[in-house]
Tab-separated table of C-alpha atoms in Angstrom:
chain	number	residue	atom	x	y	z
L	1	UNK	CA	-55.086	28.766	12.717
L	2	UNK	CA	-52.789	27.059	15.804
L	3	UNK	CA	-51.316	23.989	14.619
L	4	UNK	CA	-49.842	21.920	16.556
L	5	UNK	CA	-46.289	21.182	17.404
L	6	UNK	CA	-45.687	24.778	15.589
L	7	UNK	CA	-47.619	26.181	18.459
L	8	UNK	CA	-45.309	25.052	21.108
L	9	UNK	CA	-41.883	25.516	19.506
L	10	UNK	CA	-43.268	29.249	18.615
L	11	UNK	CA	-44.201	29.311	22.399
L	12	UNK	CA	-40.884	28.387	23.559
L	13	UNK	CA	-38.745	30.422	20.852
L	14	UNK	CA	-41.023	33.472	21.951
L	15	UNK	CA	-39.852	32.554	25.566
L	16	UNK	CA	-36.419	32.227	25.452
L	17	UNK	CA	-35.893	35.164	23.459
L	18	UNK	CA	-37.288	37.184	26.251
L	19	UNK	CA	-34.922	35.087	29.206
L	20	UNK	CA	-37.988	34.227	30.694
L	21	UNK	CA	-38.061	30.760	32.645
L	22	UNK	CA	-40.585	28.743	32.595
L	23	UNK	CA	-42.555	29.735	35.908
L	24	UNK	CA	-41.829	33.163	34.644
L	25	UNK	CA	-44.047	33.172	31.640
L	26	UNK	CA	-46.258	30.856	33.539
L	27	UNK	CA	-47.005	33.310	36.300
L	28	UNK	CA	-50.088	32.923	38.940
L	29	UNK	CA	-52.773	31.415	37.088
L	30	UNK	CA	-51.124	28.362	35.129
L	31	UNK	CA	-48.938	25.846	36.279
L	32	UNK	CA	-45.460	24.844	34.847
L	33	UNK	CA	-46.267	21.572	34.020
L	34	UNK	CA	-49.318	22.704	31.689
L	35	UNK	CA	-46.912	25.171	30.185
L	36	UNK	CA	-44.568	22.020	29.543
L	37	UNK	CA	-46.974	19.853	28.200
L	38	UNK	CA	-47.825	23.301	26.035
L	39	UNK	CA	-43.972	23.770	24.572
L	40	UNK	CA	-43.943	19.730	23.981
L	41	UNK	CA	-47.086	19.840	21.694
L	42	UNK	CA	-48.750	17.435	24.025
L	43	UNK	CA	-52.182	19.893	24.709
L	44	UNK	CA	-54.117	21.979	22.556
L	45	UNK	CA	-54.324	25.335	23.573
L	46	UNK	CA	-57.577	27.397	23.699
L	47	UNK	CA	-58.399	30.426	22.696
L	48	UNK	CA	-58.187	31.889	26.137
L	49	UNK	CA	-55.057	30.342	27.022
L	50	UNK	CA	-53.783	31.867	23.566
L	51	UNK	CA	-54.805	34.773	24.776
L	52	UNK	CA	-52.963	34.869	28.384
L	53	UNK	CA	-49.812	34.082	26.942
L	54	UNK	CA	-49.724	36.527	24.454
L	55	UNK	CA	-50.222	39.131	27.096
L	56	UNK	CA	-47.453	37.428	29.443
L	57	UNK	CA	-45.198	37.340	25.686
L	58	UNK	CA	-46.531	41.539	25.192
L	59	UNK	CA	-47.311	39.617	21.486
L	60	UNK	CA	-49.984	39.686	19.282
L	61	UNK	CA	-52.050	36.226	19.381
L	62	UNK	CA	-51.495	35.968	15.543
L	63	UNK	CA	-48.186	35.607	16.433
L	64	UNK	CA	-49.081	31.571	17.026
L	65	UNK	CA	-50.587	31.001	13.605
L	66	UNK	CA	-49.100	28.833	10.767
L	67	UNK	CA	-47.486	31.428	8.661
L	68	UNK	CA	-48.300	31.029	5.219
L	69	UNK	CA	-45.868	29.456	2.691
L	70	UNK	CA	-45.005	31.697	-0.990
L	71	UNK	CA	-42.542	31.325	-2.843
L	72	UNK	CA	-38.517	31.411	-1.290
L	73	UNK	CA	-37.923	34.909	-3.341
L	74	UNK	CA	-40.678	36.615	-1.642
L	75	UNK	CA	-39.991	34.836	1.199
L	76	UNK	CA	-36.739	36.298	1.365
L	77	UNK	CA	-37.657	39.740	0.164
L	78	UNK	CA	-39.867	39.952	3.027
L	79	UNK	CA	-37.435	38.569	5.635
L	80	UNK	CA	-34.848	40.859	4.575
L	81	UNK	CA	-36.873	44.072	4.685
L	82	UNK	CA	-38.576	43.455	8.005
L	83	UNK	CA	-37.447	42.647	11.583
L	84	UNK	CA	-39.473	39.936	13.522
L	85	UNK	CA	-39.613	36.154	13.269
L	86	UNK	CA	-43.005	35.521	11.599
L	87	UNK	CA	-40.933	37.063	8.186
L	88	UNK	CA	-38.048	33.961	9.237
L	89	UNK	CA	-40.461	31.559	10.088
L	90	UNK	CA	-42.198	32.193	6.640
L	91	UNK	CA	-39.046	31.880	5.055
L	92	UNK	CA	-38.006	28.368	6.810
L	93	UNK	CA	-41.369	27.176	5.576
L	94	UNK	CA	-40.845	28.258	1.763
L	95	UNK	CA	-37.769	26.420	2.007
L	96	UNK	CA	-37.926	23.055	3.473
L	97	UNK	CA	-41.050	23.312	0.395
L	98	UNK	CA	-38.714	23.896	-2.279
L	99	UNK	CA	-35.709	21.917	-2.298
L	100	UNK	CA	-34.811	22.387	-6.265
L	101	UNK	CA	-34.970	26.356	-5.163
L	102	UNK	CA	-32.005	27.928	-7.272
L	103	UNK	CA	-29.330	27.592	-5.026
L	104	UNK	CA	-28.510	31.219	-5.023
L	105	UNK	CA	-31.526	32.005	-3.360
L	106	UNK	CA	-31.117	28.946	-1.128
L	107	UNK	CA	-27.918	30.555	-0.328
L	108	UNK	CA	-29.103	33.831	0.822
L	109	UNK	CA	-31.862	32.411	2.565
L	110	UNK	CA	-29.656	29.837	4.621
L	111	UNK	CA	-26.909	32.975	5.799
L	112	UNK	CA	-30.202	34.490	6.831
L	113	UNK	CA	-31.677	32.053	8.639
L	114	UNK	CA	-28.266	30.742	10.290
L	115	UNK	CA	-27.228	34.027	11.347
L	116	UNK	CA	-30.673	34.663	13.271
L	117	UNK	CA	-30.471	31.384	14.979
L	118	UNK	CA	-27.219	32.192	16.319
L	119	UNK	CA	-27.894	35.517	17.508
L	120	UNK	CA	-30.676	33.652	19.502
L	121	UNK	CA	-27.823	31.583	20.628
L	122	UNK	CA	-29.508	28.095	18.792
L	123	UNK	CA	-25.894	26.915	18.114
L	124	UNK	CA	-27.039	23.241	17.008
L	125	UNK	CA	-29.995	24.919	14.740
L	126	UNK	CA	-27.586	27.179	13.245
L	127	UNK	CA	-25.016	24.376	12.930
L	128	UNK	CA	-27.543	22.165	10.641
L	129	UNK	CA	-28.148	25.507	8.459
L	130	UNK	CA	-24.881	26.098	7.881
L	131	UNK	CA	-23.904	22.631	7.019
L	132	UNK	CA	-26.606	22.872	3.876
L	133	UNK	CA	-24.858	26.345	3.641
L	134	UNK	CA	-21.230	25.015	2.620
L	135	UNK	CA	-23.503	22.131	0.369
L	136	UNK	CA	-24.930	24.948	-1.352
L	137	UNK	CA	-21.521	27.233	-2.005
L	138	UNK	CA	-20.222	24.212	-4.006
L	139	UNK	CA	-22.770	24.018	-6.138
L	140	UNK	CA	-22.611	27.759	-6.784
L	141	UNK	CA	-18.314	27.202	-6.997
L	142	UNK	CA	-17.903	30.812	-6.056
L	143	UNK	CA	-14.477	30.694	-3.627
L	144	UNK	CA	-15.891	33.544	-1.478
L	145	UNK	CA	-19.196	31.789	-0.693
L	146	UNK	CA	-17.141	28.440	-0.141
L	147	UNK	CA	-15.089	30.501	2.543
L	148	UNK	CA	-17.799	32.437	4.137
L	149	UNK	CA	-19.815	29.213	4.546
L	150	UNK	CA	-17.060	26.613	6.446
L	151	UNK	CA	-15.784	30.064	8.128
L	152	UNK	CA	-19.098	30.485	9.689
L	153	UNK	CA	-19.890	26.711	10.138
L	154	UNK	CA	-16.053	26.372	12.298
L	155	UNK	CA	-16.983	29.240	14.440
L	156	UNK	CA	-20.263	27.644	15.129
L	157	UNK	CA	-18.709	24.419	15.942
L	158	UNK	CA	-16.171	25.537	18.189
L	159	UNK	CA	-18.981	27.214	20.262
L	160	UNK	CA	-20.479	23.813	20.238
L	161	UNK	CA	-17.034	21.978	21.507
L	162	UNK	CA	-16.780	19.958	18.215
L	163	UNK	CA	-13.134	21.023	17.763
L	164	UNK	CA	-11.734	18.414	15.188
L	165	UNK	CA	-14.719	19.139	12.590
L	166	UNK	CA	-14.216	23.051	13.826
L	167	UNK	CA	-10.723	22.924	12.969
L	168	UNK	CA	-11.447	20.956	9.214
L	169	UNK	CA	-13.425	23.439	8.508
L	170	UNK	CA	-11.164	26.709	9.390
L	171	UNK	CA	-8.616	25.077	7.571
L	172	UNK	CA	-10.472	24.616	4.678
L	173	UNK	CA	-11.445	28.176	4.883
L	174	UNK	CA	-8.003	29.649	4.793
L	175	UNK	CA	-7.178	27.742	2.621
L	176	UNK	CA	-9.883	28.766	0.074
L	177	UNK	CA	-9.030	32.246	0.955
L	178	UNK	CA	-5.160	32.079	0.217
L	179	UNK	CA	-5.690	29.809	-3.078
L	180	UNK	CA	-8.417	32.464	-4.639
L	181	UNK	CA	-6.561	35.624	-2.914
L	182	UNK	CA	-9.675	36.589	-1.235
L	183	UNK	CA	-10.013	39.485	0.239
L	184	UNK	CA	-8.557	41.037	3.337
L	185	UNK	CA	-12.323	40.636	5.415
L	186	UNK	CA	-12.514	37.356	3.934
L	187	UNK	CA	-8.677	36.222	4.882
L	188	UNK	CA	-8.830	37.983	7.926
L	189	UNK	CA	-12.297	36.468	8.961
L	190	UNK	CA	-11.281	32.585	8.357
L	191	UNK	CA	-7.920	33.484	10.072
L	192	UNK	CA	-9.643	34.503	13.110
L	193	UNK	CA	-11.793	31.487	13.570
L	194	UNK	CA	-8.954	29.333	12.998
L	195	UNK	CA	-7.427	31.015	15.710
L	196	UNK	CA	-9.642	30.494	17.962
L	197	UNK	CA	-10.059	26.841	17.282
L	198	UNK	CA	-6.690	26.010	17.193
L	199	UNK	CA	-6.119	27.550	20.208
L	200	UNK	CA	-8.863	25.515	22.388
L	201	UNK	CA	-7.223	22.302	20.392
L	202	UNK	CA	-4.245	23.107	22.140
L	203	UNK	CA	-2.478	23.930	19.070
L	204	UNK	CA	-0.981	27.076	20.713
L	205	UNK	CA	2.169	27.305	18.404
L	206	UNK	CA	0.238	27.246	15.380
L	207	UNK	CA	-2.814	29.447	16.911
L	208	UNK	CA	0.257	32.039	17.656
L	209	UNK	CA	1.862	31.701	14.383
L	210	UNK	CA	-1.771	32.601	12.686
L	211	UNK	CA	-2.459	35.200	15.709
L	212	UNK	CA	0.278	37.191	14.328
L	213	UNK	CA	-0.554	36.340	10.401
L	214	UNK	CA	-3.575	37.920	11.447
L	215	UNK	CA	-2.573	41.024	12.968
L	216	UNK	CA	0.025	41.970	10.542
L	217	UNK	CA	-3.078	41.585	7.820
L	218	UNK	CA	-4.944	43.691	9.493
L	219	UNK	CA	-2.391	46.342	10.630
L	220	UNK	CA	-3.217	49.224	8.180
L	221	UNK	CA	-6.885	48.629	8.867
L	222	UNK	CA	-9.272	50.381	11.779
L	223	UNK	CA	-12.478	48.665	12.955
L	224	UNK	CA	-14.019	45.770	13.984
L	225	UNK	CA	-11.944	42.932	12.624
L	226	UNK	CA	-8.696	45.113	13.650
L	227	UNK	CA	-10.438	45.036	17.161
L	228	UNK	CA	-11.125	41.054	16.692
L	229	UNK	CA	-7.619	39.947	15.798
L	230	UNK	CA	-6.263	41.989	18.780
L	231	UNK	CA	-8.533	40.196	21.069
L	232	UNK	CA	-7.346	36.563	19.335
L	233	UNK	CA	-3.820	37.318	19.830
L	234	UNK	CA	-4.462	38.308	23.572
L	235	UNK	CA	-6.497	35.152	23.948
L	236	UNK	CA	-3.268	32.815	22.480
L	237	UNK	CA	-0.796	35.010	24.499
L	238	UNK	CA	-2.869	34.265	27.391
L	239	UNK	CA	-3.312	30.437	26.751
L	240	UNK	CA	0.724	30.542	26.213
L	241	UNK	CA	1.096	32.129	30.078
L	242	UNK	CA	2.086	35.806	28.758
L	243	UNK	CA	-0.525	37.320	30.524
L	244	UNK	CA	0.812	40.911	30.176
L	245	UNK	CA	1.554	40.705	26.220
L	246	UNK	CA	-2.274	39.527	26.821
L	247	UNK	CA	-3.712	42.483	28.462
L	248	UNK	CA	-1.878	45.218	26.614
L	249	UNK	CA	-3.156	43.913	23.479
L	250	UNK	CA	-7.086	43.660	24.664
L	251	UNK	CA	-6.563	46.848	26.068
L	252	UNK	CA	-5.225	48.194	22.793
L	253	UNK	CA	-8.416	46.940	21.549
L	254	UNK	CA	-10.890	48.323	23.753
L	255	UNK	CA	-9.264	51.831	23.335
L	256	UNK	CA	-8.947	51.750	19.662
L	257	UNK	CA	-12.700	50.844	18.761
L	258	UNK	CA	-15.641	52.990	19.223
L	259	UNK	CA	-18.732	52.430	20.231
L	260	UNK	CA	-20.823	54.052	17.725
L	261	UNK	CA	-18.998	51.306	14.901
L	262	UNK	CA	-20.082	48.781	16.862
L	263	UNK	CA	-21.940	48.599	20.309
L	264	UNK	CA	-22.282	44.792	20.335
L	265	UNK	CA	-18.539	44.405	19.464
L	266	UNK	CA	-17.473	47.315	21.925
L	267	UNK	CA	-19.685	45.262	24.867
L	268	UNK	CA	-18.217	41.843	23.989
L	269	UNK	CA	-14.409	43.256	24.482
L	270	UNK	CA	-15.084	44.461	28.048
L	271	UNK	CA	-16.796	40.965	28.358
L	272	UNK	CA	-13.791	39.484	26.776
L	273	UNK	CA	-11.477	41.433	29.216
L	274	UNK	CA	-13.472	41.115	32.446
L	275	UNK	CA	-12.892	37.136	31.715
L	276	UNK	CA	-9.240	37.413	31.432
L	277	UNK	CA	-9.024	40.099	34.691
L	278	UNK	CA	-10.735	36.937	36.586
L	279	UNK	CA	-8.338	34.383	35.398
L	280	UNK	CA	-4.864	36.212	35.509
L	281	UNK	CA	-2.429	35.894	38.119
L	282	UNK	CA	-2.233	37.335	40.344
L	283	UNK	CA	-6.463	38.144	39.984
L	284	UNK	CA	-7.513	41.324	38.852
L	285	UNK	CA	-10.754	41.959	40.447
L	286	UNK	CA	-11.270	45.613	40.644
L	287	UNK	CA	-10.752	45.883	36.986
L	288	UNK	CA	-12.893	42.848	36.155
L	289	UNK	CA	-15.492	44.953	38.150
L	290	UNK	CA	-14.952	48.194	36.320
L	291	UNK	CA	-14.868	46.396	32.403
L	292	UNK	CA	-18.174	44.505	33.484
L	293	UNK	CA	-20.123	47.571	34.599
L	294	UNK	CA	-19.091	49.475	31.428
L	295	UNK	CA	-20.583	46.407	29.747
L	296	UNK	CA	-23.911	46.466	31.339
L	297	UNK	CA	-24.184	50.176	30.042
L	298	UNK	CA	-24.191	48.615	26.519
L	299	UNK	CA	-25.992	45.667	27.550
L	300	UNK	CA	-29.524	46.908	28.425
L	301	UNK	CA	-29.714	48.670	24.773
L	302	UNK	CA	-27.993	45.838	22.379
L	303	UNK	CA	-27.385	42.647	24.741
L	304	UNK	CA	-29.760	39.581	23.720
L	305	UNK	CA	-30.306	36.515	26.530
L	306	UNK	CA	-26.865	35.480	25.580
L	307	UNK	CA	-25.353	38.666	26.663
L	308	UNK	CA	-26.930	38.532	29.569
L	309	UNK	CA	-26.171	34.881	30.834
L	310	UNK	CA	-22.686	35.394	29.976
L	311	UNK	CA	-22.769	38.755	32.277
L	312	UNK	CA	-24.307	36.811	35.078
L	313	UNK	CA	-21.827	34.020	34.502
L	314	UNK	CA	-18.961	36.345	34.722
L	315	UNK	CA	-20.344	37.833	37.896
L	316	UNK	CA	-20.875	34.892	39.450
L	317	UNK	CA	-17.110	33.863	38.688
L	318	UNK	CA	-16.232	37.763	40.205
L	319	UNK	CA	-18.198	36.769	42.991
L	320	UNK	CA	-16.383	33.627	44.150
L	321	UNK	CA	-12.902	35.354	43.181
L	322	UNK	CA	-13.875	37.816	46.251
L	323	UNK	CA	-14.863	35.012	48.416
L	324	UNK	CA	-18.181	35.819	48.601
L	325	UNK	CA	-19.531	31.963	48.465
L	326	UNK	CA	-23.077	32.235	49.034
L	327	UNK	CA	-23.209	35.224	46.586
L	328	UNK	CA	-21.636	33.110	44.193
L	329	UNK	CA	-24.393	30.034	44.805
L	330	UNK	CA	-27.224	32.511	44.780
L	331	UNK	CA	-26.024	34.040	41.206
L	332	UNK	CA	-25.051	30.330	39.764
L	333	UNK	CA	-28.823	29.239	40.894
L	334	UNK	CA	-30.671	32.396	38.942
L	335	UNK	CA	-28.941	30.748	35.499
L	336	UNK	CA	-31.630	28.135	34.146
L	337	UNK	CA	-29.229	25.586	33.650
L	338	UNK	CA	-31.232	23.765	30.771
L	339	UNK	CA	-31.783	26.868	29.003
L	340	UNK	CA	-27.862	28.435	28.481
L	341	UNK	CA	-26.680	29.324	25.118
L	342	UNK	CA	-23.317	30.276	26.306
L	343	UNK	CA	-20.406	28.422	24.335
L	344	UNK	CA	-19.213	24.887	25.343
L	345	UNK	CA	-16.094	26.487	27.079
L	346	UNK	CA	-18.587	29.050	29.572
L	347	UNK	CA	-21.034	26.239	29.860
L	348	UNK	CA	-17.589	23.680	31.304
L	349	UNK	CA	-16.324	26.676	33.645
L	350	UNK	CA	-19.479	26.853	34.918
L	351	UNK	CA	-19.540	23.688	36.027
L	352	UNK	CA	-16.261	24.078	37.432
L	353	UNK	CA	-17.483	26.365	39.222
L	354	UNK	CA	-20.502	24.909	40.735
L	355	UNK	CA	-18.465	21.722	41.575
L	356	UNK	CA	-15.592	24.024	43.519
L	357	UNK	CA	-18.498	25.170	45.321
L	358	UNK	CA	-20.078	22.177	46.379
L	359	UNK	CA	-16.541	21.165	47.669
L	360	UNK	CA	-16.479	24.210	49.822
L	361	UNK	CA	-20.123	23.433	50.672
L	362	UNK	CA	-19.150	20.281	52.416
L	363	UNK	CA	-19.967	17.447	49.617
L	364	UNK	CA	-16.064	16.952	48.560
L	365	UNK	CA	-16.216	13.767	47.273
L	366	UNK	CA	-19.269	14.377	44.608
L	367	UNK	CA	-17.261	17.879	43.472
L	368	UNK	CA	-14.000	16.456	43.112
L	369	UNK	CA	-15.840	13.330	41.187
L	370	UNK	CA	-17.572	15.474	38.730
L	371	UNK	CA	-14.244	17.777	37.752
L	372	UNK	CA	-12.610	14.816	36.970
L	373	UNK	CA	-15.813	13.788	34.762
L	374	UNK	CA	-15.421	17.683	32.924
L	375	UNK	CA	-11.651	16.893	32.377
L	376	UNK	CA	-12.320	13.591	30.712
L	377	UNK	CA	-15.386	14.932	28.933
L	378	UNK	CA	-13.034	17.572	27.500
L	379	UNK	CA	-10.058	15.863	26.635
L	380	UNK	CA	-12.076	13.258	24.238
L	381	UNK	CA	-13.988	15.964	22.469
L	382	UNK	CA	-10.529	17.451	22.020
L	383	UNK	CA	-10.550	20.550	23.900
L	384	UNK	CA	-7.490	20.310	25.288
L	385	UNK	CA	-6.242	23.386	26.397
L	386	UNK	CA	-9.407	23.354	28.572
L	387	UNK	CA	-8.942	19.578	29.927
L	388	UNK	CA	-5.722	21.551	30.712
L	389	UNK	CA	-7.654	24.493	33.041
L	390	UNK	CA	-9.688	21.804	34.889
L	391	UNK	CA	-7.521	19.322	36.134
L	392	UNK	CA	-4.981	22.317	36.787
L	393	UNK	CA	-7.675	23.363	38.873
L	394	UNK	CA	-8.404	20.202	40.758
L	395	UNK	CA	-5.178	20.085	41.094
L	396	UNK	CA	-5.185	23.402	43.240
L	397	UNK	CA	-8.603	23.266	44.963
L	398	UNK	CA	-8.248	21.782	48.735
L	399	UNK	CA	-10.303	18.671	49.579
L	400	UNK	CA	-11.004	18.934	52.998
């Protein structure tokens, strides 16, 4: 049976999974607007309407039903044997039913459900999941669980651009991991997001100072959080103006991790590098070119929608670098701007970019206007270093 609103948030989760706007799914024979009204739980579908978007979706109708509601154990067994979201969605349901669930199986069943929301990119979702999550550890009192859960929750804020409670809760998450002597994935895990946060606070001394904590933890160790500290120490260098410290140590982390450990990771570096090619000086376009096209190798087998907006972004970036302005506007204007799941930092360049544009397109006055909007914006959520980048460039862009 279709209930409604389930129906339409199932519609639009389906959706944006796929990258599909609106008009996309919508195709020749319904409108937007009923498609709207559809996602909003303001119409009843029919059965033949059902129908037609499954086939747009390449889903099976039953996909829109209610799922049933068992207990969270089998919930969980299921959602952790399966792939799919009807297993999640199941599990969601057992779980806003049984809130005196033993909070060990809450626990699992939050990571779960937190992790799969931000692989779709649903950074407040997963931000609400994994503020239960860090409830939950104390009641359990197990110091690895405590960390895990505000490691987790900072990165998820920082995405978000709520530094100060993103910083509270790195803190709190090295801390736990120096008191209890966790262990070196654990240490090195809540050092990286602290990192990270601290350096979009601004905090670049300290962000250095636990850069290189970091990297000496992890210097007898190959992999992926080897590979991730490397790329946090190139990011602080970078902030700090070192932009060749910077390079050689992304570098030394593209060449030292292999693909078959971890595609996703292995993609995300040559993202990660393409972005600081574009933003050194002097501007390293052919090798921003080069690191993005080894990434869209990777992409079409592992990349999810947020892969792939952050490729575009970065090529529409590559493309104003080059001066090729229309290019540019044509590549900003494919991005549904109400549908990005890119981090708070991508989302702010991107508007940085679109306003530079519109002051080489002629309207001056309303670009310059809005960058100094992003720049306050910035600075009173606390994301200094980037309040930093915008009026720098303002500063820099000509007028007239």
């Amino acid at each position: 049976m279709v209930e409604l609103p389930a129906f339409g948030r199932r519609l639009k989760e389906l959706r944006m999974e796929r990258g599909l706007s609106q008009a996309a799914l919508a195709g020749d024979d319904m409108s937007t607007g009923y498609l709207s009204r559809l996602e909003s739980g303001a119409r009843q579908p029919t059965a033949r309407v059902i129908a037609y978007l499954a086939e747009r979706l390449q889903v099976d109708p039953c996909v829109f039903e209610e799922p049933g509601v068992g207990s969270v154990a089998e919930a969980l067994a299921l959602a952790t044997s399966a792939d799919g979201d009807e297993a999640l969605q199941k599990l969601a349901a057992a779980l806003e039913l049984s809130p005196a669930v033993d909070p060990t199986l809450r626990w699992q069943a939050l990571w779960l459900l937190a992790d799969a929301h931000a692989r779709r990119g649903a950074r407040q979702e997963e931000s609400v999941l994994l503020e239960e999550l860090v409830r939950t550890s104390e009641e359990l009192m197990l110091p690895e669980l405590q960390c895990r859960a505000r490691t987790q929750l900072a990165r998820c804020l920082r995405t978000l651009g709520d530094i100060p409670r993103a910083l509270k809760a790195g803190q709190e998450a090295c801390r736990l991991a120096y008191d209890h002597k966790l262990s070196v994935q654990d240490t090195g895990a809540a050092l990286l997001t602290l990192v990270s946060v601290e350096a979009e606070a601004g905090r670049l001394s300290d962000a250095r100072a636990h850069a290189d904590d970091l990297v000496e933890l992890v210097a007898e160790r190959n992999g992926t959080l080897r590979a991730e500290a490397l790329w946090a120490a190139a990011t602080v260098n970078f902030r700090q103006g070192d932009s060749a410290t910077a390079r050689d140590l992304l570098e030394q982390a593209l060449t030292e991790l292999d693909s078959r450990l971890d595609l996703v990771l292995w993609m995300r570096l040559r993202l990660a590098a393409a972005s600081l090619y574009l933003q050194s000086s002097p501007r390293q376009l052919d090798e921003c070119r080069r690191r993005l096209d080894e990434a869209e190798s990777a992409l079409s087998l592992v990349g999810t929608p947020v892969h792939q907006q952050e490729m575009l972004t970065l090529r529409v970036h590559l493309a104003f670098e080059e001066g090729r302005y229309a290019d540019a506007r044509a590549a900003h204007d494919e991005l549904v701007l109400d549908e990005l799941r890119l981090t708070y930092r991508d989302r702010i360049r991107l508007d940085m970019l679109h306003n530079r544009l519109l002051i080489l397109e002629g309207q001056a006055q309303q670009g310059v206007q809005q960058l100094r909007e992003l720049a306050e914006r910035a600075q009173q959520t606390s994301n200094i270093d980037l309040a930093a980048e915008i009026w720098r460039t303002l500063a820099e862009t000509p007028k007239d």
